[in-house]
mmCIF file of C-alpha atoms in Angstrom:
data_model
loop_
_atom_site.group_PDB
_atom_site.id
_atom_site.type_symbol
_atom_site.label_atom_id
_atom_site.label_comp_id
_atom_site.label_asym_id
_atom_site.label_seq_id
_atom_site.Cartn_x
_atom_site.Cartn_y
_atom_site.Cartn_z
ATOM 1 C CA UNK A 1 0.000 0.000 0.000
ATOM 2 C CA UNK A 2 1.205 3.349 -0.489
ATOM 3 C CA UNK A 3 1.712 6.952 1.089
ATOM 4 C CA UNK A 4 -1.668 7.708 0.348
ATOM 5 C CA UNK A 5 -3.085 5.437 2.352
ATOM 6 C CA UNK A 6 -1.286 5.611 5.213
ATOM 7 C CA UNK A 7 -2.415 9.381 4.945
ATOM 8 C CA UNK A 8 -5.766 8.374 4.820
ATOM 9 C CA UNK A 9 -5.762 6.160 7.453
ATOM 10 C CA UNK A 10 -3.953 8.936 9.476
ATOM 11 C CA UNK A 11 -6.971 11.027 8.731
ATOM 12 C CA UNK A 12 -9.487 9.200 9.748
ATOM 13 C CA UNK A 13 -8.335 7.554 13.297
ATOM 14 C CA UNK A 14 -7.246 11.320 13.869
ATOM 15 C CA UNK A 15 -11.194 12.383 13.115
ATOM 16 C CA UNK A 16 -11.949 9.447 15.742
ATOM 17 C CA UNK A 17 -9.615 11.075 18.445
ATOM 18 C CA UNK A 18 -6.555 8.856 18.503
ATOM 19 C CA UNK A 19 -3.919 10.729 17.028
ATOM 20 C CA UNK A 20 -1.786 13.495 17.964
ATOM 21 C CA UNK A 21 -2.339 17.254 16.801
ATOM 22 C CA UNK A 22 -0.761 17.405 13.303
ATOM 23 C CA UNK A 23 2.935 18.558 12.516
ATOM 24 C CA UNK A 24 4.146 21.255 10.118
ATOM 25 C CA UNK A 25 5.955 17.960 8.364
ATOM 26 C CA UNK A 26 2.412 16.090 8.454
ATOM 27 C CA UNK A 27 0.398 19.161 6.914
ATOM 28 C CA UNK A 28 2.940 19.805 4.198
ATOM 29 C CA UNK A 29 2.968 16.198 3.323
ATOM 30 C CA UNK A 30 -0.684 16.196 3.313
ATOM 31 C CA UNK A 31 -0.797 18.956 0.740
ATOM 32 C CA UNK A 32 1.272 17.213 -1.055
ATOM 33 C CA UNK A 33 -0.388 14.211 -1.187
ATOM 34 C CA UNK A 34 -3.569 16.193 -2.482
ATOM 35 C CA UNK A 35 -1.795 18.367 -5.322
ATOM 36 C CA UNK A 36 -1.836 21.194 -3.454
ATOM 37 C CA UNK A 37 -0.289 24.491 -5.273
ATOM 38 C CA UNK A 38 2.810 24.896 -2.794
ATOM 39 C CA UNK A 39 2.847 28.390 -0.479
ATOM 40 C CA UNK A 40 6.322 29.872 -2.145
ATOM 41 C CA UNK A 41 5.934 29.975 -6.184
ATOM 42 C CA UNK A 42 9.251 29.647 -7.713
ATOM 43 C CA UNK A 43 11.249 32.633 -7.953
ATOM 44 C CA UNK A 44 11.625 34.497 -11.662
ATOM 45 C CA UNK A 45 15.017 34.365 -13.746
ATOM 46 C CA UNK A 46 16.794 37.553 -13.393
ATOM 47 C CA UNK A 47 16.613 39.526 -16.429
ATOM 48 C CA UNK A 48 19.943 39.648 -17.977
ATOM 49 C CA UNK A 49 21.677 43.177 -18.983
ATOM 50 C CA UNK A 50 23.150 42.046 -21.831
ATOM 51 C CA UNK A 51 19.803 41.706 -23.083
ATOM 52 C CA UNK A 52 18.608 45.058 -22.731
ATOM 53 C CA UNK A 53 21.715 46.710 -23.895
ATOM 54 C CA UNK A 54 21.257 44.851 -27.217
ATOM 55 C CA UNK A 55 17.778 45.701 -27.430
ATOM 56 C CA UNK A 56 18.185 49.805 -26.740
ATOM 57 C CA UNK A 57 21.463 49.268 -29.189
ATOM 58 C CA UNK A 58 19.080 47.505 -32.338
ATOM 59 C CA UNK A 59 16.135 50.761 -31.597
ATOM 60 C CA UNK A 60 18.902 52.997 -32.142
ATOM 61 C CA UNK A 61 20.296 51.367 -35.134
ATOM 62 C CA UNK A 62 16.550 50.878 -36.476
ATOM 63 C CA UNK A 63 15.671 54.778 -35.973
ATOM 64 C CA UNK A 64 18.787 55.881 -37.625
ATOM 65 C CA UNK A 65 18.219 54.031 -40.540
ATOM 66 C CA UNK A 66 14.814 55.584 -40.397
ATOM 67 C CA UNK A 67 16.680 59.446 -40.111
ATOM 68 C CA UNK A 68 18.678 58.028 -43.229
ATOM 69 C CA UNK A 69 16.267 57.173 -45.305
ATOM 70 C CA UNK A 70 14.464 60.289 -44.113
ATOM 71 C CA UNK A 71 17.435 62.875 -44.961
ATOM 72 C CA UNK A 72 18.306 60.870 -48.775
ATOM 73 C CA UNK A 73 14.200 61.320 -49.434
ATOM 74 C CA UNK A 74 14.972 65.404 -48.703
ATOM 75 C CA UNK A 75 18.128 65.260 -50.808
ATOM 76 C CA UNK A 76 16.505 63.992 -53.484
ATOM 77 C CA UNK A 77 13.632 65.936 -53.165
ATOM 78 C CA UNK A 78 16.015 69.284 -53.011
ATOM 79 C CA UNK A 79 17.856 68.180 -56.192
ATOM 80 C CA UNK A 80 14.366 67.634 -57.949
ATOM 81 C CA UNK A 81 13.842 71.373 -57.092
ATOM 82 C CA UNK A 82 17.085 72.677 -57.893
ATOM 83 C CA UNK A 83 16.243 70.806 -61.359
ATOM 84 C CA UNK A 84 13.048 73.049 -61.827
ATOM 85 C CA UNK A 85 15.141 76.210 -60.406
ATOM 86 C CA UNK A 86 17.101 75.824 -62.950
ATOM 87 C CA UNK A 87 14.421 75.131 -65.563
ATOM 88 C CA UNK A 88 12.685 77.903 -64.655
ATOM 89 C CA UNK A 89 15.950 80.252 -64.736
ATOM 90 C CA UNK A 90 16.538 79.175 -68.566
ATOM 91 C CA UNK A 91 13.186 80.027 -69.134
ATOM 92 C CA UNK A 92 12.957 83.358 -67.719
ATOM 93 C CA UNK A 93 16.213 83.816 -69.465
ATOM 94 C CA UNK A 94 15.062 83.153 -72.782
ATOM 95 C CA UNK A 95 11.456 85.523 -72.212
ATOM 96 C CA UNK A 96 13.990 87.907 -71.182
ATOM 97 C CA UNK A 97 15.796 87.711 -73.838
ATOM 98 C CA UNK A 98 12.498 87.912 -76.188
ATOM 99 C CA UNK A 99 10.953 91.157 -73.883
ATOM 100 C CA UNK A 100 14.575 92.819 -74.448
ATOM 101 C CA UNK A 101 13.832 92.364 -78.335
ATOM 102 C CA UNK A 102 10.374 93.226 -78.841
ATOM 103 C CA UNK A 103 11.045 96.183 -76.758
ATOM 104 C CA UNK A 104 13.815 97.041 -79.494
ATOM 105 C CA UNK A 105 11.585 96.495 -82.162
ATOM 106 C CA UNK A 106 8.643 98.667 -80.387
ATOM 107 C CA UNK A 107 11.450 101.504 -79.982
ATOM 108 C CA UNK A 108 12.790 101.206 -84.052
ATOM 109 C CA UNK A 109 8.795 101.051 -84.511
ATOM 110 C CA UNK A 110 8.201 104.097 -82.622
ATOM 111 C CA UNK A 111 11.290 105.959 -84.046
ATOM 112 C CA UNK A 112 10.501 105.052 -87.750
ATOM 113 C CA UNK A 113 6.792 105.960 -86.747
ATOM 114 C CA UNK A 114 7.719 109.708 -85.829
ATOM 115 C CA UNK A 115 10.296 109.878 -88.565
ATOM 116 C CA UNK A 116 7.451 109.156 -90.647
ATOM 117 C CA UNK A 117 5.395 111.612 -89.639
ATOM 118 C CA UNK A 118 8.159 114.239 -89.634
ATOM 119 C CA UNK A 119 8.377 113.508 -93.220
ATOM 120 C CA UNK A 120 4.607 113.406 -93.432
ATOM 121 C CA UNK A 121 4.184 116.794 -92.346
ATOM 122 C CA UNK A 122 6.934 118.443 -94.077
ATOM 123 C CA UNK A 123 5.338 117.456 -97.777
ATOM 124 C CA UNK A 124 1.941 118.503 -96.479
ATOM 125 C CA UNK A 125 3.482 121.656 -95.199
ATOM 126 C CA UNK A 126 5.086 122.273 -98.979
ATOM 127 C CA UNK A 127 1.876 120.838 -100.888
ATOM 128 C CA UNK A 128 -0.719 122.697 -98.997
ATOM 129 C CA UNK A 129 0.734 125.610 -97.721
ATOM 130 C CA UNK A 130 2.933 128.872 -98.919
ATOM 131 C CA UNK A 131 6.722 128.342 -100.099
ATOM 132 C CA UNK A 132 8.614 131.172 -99.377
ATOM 133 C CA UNK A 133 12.686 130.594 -100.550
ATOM 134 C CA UNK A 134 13.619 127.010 -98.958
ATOM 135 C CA UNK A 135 10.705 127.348 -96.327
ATOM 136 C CA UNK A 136 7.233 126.005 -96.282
ATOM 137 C CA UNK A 137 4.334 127.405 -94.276
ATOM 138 C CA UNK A 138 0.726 126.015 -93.797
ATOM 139 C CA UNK A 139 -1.743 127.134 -91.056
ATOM 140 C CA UNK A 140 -3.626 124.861 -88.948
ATOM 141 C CA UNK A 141 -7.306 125.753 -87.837
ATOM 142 C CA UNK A 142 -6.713 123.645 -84.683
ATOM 143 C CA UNK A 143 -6.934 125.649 -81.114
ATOM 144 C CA UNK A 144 -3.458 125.332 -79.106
ATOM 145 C CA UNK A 145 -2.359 127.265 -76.772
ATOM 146 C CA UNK A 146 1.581 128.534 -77.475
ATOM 147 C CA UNK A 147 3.304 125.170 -75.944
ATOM 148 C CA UNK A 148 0.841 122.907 -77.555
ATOM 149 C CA UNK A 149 1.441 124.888 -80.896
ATOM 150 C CA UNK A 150 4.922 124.543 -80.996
ATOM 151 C CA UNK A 151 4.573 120.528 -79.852
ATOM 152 C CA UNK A 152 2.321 119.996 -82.916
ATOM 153 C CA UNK A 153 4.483 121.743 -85.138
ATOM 154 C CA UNK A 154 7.554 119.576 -83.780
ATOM 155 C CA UNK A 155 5.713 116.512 -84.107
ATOM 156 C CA UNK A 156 4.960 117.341 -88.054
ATOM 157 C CA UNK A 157 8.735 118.138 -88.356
ATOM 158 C CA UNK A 158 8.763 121.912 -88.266
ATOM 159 C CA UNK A 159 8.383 124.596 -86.168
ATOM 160 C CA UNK A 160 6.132 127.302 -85.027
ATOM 161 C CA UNK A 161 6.861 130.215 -87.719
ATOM 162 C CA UNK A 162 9.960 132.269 -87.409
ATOM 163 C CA UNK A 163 9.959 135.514 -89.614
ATOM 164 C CA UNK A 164 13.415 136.590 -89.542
ATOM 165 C CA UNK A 165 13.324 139.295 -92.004
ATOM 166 C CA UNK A 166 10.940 141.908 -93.974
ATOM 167 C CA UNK A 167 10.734 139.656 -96.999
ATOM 168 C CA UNK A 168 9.637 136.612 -94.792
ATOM 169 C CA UNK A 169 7.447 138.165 -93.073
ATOM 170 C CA UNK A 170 5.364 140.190 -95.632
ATOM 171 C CA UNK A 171 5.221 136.664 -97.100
ATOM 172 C CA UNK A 172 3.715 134.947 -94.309
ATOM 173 C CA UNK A 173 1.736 137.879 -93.576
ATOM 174 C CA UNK A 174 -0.027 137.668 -97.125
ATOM 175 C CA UNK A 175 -0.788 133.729 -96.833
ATOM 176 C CA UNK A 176 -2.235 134.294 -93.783
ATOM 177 C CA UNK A 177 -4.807 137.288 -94.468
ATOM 178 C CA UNK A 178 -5.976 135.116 -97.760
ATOM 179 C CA UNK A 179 -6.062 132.321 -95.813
ATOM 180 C CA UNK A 180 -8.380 133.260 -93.327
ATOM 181 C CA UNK A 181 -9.932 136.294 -95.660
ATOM 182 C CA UNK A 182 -12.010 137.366 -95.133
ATOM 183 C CA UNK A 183 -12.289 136.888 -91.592
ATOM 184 C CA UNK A 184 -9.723 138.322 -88.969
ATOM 185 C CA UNK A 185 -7.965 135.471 -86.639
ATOM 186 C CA UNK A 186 -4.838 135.507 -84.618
ATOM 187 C CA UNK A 187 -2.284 132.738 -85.334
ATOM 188 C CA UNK A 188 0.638 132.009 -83.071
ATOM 189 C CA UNK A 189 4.022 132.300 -84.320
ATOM 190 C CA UNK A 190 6.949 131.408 -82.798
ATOM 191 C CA UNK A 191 8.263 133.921 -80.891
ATOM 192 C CA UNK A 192 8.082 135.045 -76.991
ATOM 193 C CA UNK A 193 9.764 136.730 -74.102
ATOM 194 C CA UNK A 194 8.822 133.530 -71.545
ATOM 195 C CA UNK A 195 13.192 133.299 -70.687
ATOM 196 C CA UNK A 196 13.550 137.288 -69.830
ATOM 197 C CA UNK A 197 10.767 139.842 -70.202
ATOM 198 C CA UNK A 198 11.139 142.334 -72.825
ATOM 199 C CA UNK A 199 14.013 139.857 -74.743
ATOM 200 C CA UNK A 200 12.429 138.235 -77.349
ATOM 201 C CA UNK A 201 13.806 134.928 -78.652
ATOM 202 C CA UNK A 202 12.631 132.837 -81.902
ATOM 203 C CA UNK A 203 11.486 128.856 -80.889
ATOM 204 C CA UNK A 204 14.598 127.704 -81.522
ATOM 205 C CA UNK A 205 15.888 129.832 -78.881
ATOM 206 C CA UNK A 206 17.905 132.390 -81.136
ATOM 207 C CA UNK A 207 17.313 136.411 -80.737
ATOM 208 C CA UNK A 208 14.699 138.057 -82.422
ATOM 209 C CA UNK A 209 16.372 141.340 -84.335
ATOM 210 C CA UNK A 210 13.309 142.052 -86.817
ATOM 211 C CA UNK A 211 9.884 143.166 -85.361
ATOM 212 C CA UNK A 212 6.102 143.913 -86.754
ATOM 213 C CA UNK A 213 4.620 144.581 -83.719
ATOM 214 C CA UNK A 214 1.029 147.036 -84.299
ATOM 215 C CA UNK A 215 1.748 150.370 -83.937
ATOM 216 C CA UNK A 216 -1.311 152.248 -82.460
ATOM 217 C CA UNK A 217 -2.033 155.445 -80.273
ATOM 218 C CA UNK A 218 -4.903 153.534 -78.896
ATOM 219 C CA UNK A 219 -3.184 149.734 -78.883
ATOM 220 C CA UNK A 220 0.456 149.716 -79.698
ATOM 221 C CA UNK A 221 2.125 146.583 -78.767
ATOM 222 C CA UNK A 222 3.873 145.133 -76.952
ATOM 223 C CA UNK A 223 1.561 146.016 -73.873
ATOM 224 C CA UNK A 224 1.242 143.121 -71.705
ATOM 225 C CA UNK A 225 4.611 143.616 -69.309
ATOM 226 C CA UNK A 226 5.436 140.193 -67.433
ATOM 227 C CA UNK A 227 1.937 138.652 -68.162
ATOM 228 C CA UNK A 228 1.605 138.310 -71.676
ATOM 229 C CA UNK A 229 4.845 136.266 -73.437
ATOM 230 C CA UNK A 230 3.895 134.999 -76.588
ATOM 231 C CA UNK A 231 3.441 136.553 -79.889
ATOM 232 C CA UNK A 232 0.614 135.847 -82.371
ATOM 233 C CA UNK A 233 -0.212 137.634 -85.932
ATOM 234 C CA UNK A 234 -3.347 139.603 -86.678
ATOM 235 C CA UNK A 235 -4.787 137.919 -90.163
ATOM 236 C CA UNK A 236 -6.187 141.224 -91.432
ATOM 237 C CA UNK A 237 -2.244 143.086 -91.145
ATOM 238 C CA UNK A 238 0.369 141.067 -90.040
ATOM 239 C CA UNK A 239 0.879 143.000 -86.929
ATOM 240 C CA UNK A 240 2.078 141.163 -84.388
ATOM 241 C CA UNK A 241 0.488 141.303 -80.731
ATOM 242 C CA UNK A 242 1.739 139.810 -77.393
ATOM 243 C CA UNK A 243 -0.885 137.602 -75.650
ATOM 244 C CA UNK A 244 -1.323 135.260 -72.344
ATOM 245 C CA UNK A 245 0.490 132.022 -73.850
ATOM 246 C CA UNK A 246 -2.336 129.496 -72.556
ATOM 247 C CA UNK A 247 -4.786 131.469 -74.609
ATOM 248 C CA UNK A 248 -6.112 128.907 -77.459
ATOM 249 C CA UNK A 249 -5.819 130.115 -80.995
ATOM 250 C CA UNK A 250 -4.757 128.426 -84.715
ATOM 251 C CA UNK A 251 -0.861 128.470 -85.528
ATOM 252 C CA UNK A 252 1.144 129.216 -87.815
ATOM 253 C CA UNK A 253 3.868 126.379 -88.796
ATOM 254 C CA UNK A 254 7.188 126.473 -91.076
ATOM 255 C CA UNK A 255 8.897 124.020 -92.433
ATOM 256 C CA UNK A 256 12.563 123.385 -93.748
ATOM 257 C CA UNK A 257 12.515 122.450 -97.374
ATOM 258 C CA UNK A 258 16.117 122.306 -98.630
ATOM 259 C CA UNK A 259 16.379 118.550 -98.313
ATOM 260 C CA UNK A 260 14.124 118.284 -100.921
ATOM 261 C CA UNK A 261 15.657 121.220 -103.348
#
Protein backbone atom coordinates (compact mmCIF):
# COMPACT_ATOMS: atom_id res chain seq x y z
CA UNK A 1 0.00 0.00 0.00
CA UNK A 2 1.20 3.35 -0.49
CA UNK A 3 1.71 6.95 1.09
CA UNK A 4 -1.67 7.71 0.35
CA UNK A 5 -3.08 5.44 2.35
CA UNK A 6 -1.29 5.61 5.21
CA UNK A 7 -2.41 9.38 4.94
CA UNK A 8 -5.77 8.37 4.82
CA UNK A 9 -5.76 6.16 7.45
CA UNK A 10 -3.95 8.94 9.48
CA UNK A 11 -6.97 11.03 8.73
CA UNK A 12 -9.49 9.20 9.75
CA UNK A 13 -8.34 7.55 13.30
CA UNK A 14 -7.25 11.32 13.87
CA UNK A 15 -11.19 12.38 13.12
CA UNK A 16 -11.95 9.45 15.74
CA UNK A 17 -9.61 11.07 18.44
CA UNK A 18 -6.55 8.86 18.50
CA UNK A 19 -3.92 10.73 17.03
CA UNK A 20 -1.79 13.49 17.96
CA UNK A 21 -2.34 17.25 16.80
CA UNK A 22 -0.76 17.40 13.30
CA UNK A 23 2.93 18.56 12.52
CA UNK A 24 4.15 21.25 10.12
CA UNK A 25 5.95 17.96 8.36
CA UNK A 26 2.41 16.09 8.45
CA UNK A 27 0.40 19.16 6.91
CA UNK A 28 2.94 19.81 4.20
CA UNK A 29 2.97 16.20 3.32
CA UNK A 30 -0.68 16.20 3.31
CA UNK A 31 -0.80 18.96 0.74
CA UNK A 32 1.27 17.21 -1.06
CA UNK A 33 -0.39 14.21 -1.19
CA UNK A 34 -3.57 16.19 -2.48
CA UNK A 35 -1.80 18.37 -5.32
CA UNK A 36 -1.84 21.19 -3.45
CA UNK A 37 -0.29 24.49 -5.27
CA UNK A 38 2.81 24.90 -2.79
CA UNK A 39 2.85 28.39 -0.48
CA UNK A 40 6.32 29.87 -2.14
CA UNK A 41 5.93 29.97 -6.18
CA UNK A 42 9.25 29.65 -7.71
CA UNK A 43 11.25 32.63 -7.95
CA UNK A 44 11.63 34.50 -11.66
CA UNK A 45 15.02 34.37 -13.75
CA UNK A 46 16.79 37.55 -13.39
CA UNK A 47 16.61 39.53 -16.43
CA UNK A 48 19.94 39.65 -17.98
CA UNK A 49 21.68 43.18 -18.98
CA UNK A 50 23.15 42.05 -21.83
CA UNK A 51 19.80 41.71 -23.08
CA UNK A 52 18.61 45.06 -22.73
CA UNK A 53 21.72 46.71 -23.90
CA UNK A 54 21.26 44.85 -27.22
CA UNK A 55 17.78 45.70 -27.43
CA UNK A 56 18.18 49.81 -26.74
CA UNK A 57 21.46 49.27 -29.19
CA UNK A 58 19.08 47.50 -32.34
CA UNK A 59 16.14 50.76 -31.60
CA UNK A 60 18.90 53.00 -32.14
CA UNK A 61 20.30 51.37 -35.13
CA UNK A 62 16.55 50.88 -36.48
CA UNK A 63 15.67 54.78 -35.97
CA UNK A 64 18.79 55.88 -37.63
CA UNK A 65 18.22 54.03 -40.54
CA UNK A 66 14.81 55.58 -40.40
CA UNK A 67 16.68 59.45 -40.11
CA UNK A 68 18.68 58.03 -43.23
CA UNK A 69 16.27 57.17 -45.31
CA UNK A 70 14.46 60.29 -44.11
CA UNK A 71 17.43 62.88 -44.96
CA UNK A 72 18.31 60.87 -48.78
CA UNK A 73 14.20 61.32 -49.43
CA UNK A 74 14.97 65.40 -48.70
CA UNK A 75 18.13 65.26 -50.81
CA UNK A 76 16.50 63.99 -53.48
CA UNK A 77 13.63 65.94 -53.17
CA UNK A 78 16.02 69.28 -53.01
CA UNK A 79 17.86 68.18 -56.19
CA UNK A 80 14.37 67.63 -57.95
CA UNK A 81 13.84 71.37 -57.09
CA UNK A 82 17.08 72.68 -57.89
CA UNK A 83 16.24 70.81 -61.36
CA UNK A 84 13.05 73.05 -61.83
CA UNK A 85 15.14 76.21 -60.41
CA UNK A 86 17.10 75.82 -62.95
CA UNK A 87 14.42 75.13 -65.56
CA UNK A 88 12.69 77.90 -64.65
CA UNK A 89 15.95 80.25 -64.74
CA UNK A 90 16.54 79.17 -68.57
CA UNK A 91 13.19 80.03 -69.13
CA UNK A 92 12.96 83.36 -67.72
CA UNK A 93 16.21 83.82 -69.47
CA UNK A 94 15.06 83.15 -72.78
CA UNK A 95 11.46 85.52 -72.21
CA UNK A 96 13.99 87.91 -71.18
CA UNK A 97 15.80 87.71 -73.84
CA UNK A 98 12.50 87.91 -76.19
CA UNK A 99 10.95 91.16 -73.88
CA UNK A 100 14.58 92.82 -74.45
CA UNK A 101 13.83 92.36 -78.34
CA UNK A 102 10.37 93.23 -78.84
CA UNK A 103 11.05 96.18 -76.76
CA UNK A 104 13.82 97.04 -79.49
CA UNK A 105 11.59 96.49 -82.16
CA UNK A 106 8.64 98.67 -80.39
CA UNK A 107 11.45 101.50 -79.98
CA UNK A 108 12.79 101.21 -84.05
CA UNK A 109 8.79 101.05 -84.51
CA UNK A 110 8.20 104.10 -82.62
CA UNK A 111 11.29 105.96 -84.05
CA UNK A 112 10.50 105.05 -87.75
CA UNK A 113 6.79 105.96 -86.75
CA UNK A 114 7.72 109.71 -85.83
CA UNK A 115 10.30 109.88 -88.57
CA UNK A 116 7.45 109.16 -90.65
CA UNK A 117 5.39 111.61 -89.64
CA UNK A 118 8.16 114.24 -89.63
CA UNK A 119 8.38 113.51 -93.22
CA UNK A 120 4.61 113.41 -93.43
CA UNK A 121 4.18 116.79 -92.35
CA UNK A 122 6.93 118.44 -94.08
CA UNK A 123 5.34 117.46 -97.78
CA UNK A 124 1.94 118.50 -96.48
CA UNK A 125 3.48 121.66 -95.20
CA UNK A 126 5.09 122.27 -98.98
CA UNK A 127 1.88 120.84 -100.89
CA UNK A 128 -0.72 122.70 -99.00
CA UNK A 129 0.73 125.61 -97.72
CA UNK A 130 2.93 128.87 -98.92
CA UNK A 131 6.72 128.34 -100.10
CA UNK A 132 8.61 131.17 -99.38
CA UNK A 133 12.69 130.59 -100.55
CA UNK A 134 13.62 127.01 -98.96
CA UNK A 135 10.70 127.35 -96.33
CA UNK A 136 7.23 126.01 -96.28
CA UNK A 137 4.33 127.40 -94.28
CA UNK A 138 0.73 126.02 -93.80
CA UNK A 139 -1.74 127.13 -91.06
CA UNK A 140 -3.63 124.86 -88.95
CA UNK A 141 -7.31 125.75 -87.84
CA UNK A 142 -6.71 123.65 -84.68
CA UNK A 143 -6.93 125.65 -81.11
CA UNK A 144 -3.46 125.33 -79.11
CA UNK A 145 -2.36 127.26 -76.77
CA UNK A 146 1.58 128.53 -77.47
CA UNK A 147 3.30 125.17 -75.94
CA UNK A 148 0.84 122.91 -77.56
CA UNK A 149 1.44 124.89 -80.90
CA UNK A 150 4.92 124.54 -81.00
CA UNK A 151 4.57 120.53 -79.85
CA UNK A 152 2.32 120.00 -82.92
CA UNK A 153 4.48 121.74 -85.14
CA UNK A 154 7.55 119.58 -83.78
CA UNK A 155 5.71 116.51 -84.11
CA UNK A 156 4.96 117.34 -88.05
CA UNK A 157 8.74 118.14 -88.36
CA UNK A 158 8.76 121.91 -88.27
CA UNK A 159 8.38 124.60 -86.17
CA UNK A 160 6.13 127.30 -85.03
CA UNK A 161 6.86 130.21 -87.72
CA UNK A 162 9.96 132.27 -87.41
CA UNK A 163 9.96 135.51 -89.61
CA UNK A 164 13.42 136.59 -89.54
CA UNK A 165 13.32 139.30 -92.00
CA UNK A 166 10.94 141.91 -93.97
CA UNK A 167 10.73 139.66 -97.00
CA UNK A 168 9.64 136.61 -94.79
CA UNK A 169 7.45 138.17 -93.07
CA UNK A 170 5.36 140.19 -95.63
CA UNK A 171 5.22 136.66 -97.10
CA UNK A 172 3.72 134.95 -94.31
CA UNK A 173 1.74 137.88 -93.58
CA UNK A 174 -0.03 137.67 -97.12
CA UNK A 175 -0.79 133.73 -96.83
CA UNK A 176 -2.23 134.29 -93.78
CA UNK A 177 -4.81 137.29 -94.47
CA UNK A 178 -5.98 135.12 -97.76
CA UNK A 179 -6.06 132.32 -95.81
CA UNK A 180 -8.38 133.26 -93.33
CA UNK A 181 -9.93 136.29 -95.66
CA UNK A 182 -12.01 137.37 -95.13
CA UNK A 183 -12.29 136.89 -91.59
CA UNK A 184 -9.72 138.32 -88.97
CA UNK A 185 -7.96 135.47 -86.64
CA UNK A 186 -4.84 135.51 -84.62
CA UNK A 187 -2.28 132.74 -85.33
CA UNK A 188 0.64 132.01 -83.07
CA UNK A 189 4.02 132.30 -84.32
CA UNK A 190 6.95 131.41 -82.80
CA UNK A 191 8.26 133.92 -80.89
CA UNK A 192 8.08 135.05 -76.99
CA UNK A 193 9.76 136.73 -74.10
CA UNK A 194 8.82 133.53 -71.54
CA UNK A 195 13.19 133.30 -70.69
CA UNK A 196 13.55 137.29 -69.83
CA UNK A 197 10.77 139.84 -70.20
CA UNK A 198 11.14 142.33 -72.82
CA UNK A 199 14.01 139.86 -74.74
CA UNK A 200 12.43 138.24 -77.35
CA UNK A 201 13.81 134.93 -78.65
CA UNK A 202 12.63 132.84 -81.90
CA UNK A 203 11.49 128.86 -80.89
CA UNK A 204 14.60 127.70 -81.52
CA UNK A 205 15.89 129.83 -78.88
CA UNK A 206 17.90 132.39 -81.14
CA UNK A 207 17.31 136.41 -80.74
CA UNK A 208 14.70 138.06 -82.42
CA UNK A 209 16.37 141.34 -84.34
CA UNK A 210 13.31 142.05 -86.82
CA UNK A 211 9.88 143.17 -85.36
CA UNK A 212 6.10 143.91 -86.75
CA UNK A 213 4.62 144.58 -83.72
CA UNK A 214 1.03 147.04 -84.30
CA UNK A 215 1.75 150.37 -83.94
CA UNK A 216 -1.31 152.25 -82.46
CA UNK A 217 -2.03 155.44 -80.27
CA UNK A 218 -4.90 153.53 -78.90
CA UNK A 219 -3.18 149.73 -78.88
CA UNK A 220 0.46 149.72 -79.70
CA UNK A 221 2.12 146.58 -78.77
CA UNK A 222 3.87 145.13 -76.95
CA UNK A 223 1.56 146.02 -73.87
CA UNK A 224 1.24 143.12 -71.71
CA UNK A 225 4.61 143.62 -69.31
CA UNK A 226 5.44 140.19 -67.43
CA UNK A 227 1.94 138.65 -68.16
CA UNK A 228 1.60 138.31 -71.68
CA UNK A 229 4.84 136.27 -73.44
CA UNK A 230 3.90 135.00 -76.59
CA UNK A 231 3.44 136.55 -79.89
CA UNK A 232 0.61 135.85 -82.37
CA UNK A 233 -0.21 137.63 -85.93
CA UNK A 234 -3.35 139.60 -86.68
CA UNK A 235 -4.79 137.92 -90.16
CA UNK A 236 -6.19 141.22 -91.43
CA UNK A 237 -2.24 143.09 -91.15
CA UNK A 238 0.37 141.07 -90.04
CA UNK A 239 0.88 143.00 -86.93
CA UNK A 240 2.08 141.16 -84.39
CA UNK A 241 0.49 141.30 -80.73
CA UNK A 242 1.74 139.81 -77.39
CA UNK A 243 -0.89 137.60 -75.65
CA UNK A 244 -1.32 135.26 -72.34
CA UNK A 245 0.49 132.02 -73.85
CA UNK A 246 -2.34 129.50 -72.56
CA UNK A 247 -4.79 131.47 -74.61
CA UNK A 248 -6.11 128.91 -77.46
CA UNK A 249 -5.82 130.11 -80.99
CA UNK A 250 -4.76 128.43 -84.71
CA UNK A 251 -0.86 128.47 -85.53
CA UNK A 252 1.14 129.22 -87.82
CA UNK A 253 3.87 126.38 -88.80
CA UNK A 254 7.19 126.47 -91.08
CA UNK A 255 8.90 124.02 -92.43
CA UNK A 256 12.56 123.39 -93.75
CA UNK A 257 12.51 122.45 -97.37
CA UNK A 258 16.12 122.31 -98.63
CA UNK A 259 16.38 118.55 -98.31
CA UNK A 260 14.12 118.28 -100.92
CA UNK A 261 15.66 121.22 -103.35
Amino acid sequence: MGPQFSVVVMLCLCSLGFCAPPTQQSVAAMKKARGDVPDQLPEPEPTSQLSDFENTYNYILSRLADMDQAIHKLNVGHYTLDVKVSQMGDRLSRIDGKVVELEDIIHDLDKYSKDNRKEMGRLEGCQKGRRVGYKCYLVYRNFEDYAGASRKCMERGGRLAMPRDRREQEAVADYVKAFYQPGNLPVWLGINDLLSDGMYLFDDGTRVSYFQWRKHFLSSQPDGGRRENCVAMSSDDGDWWDHYCDRNMSYLCEFDDRVAL
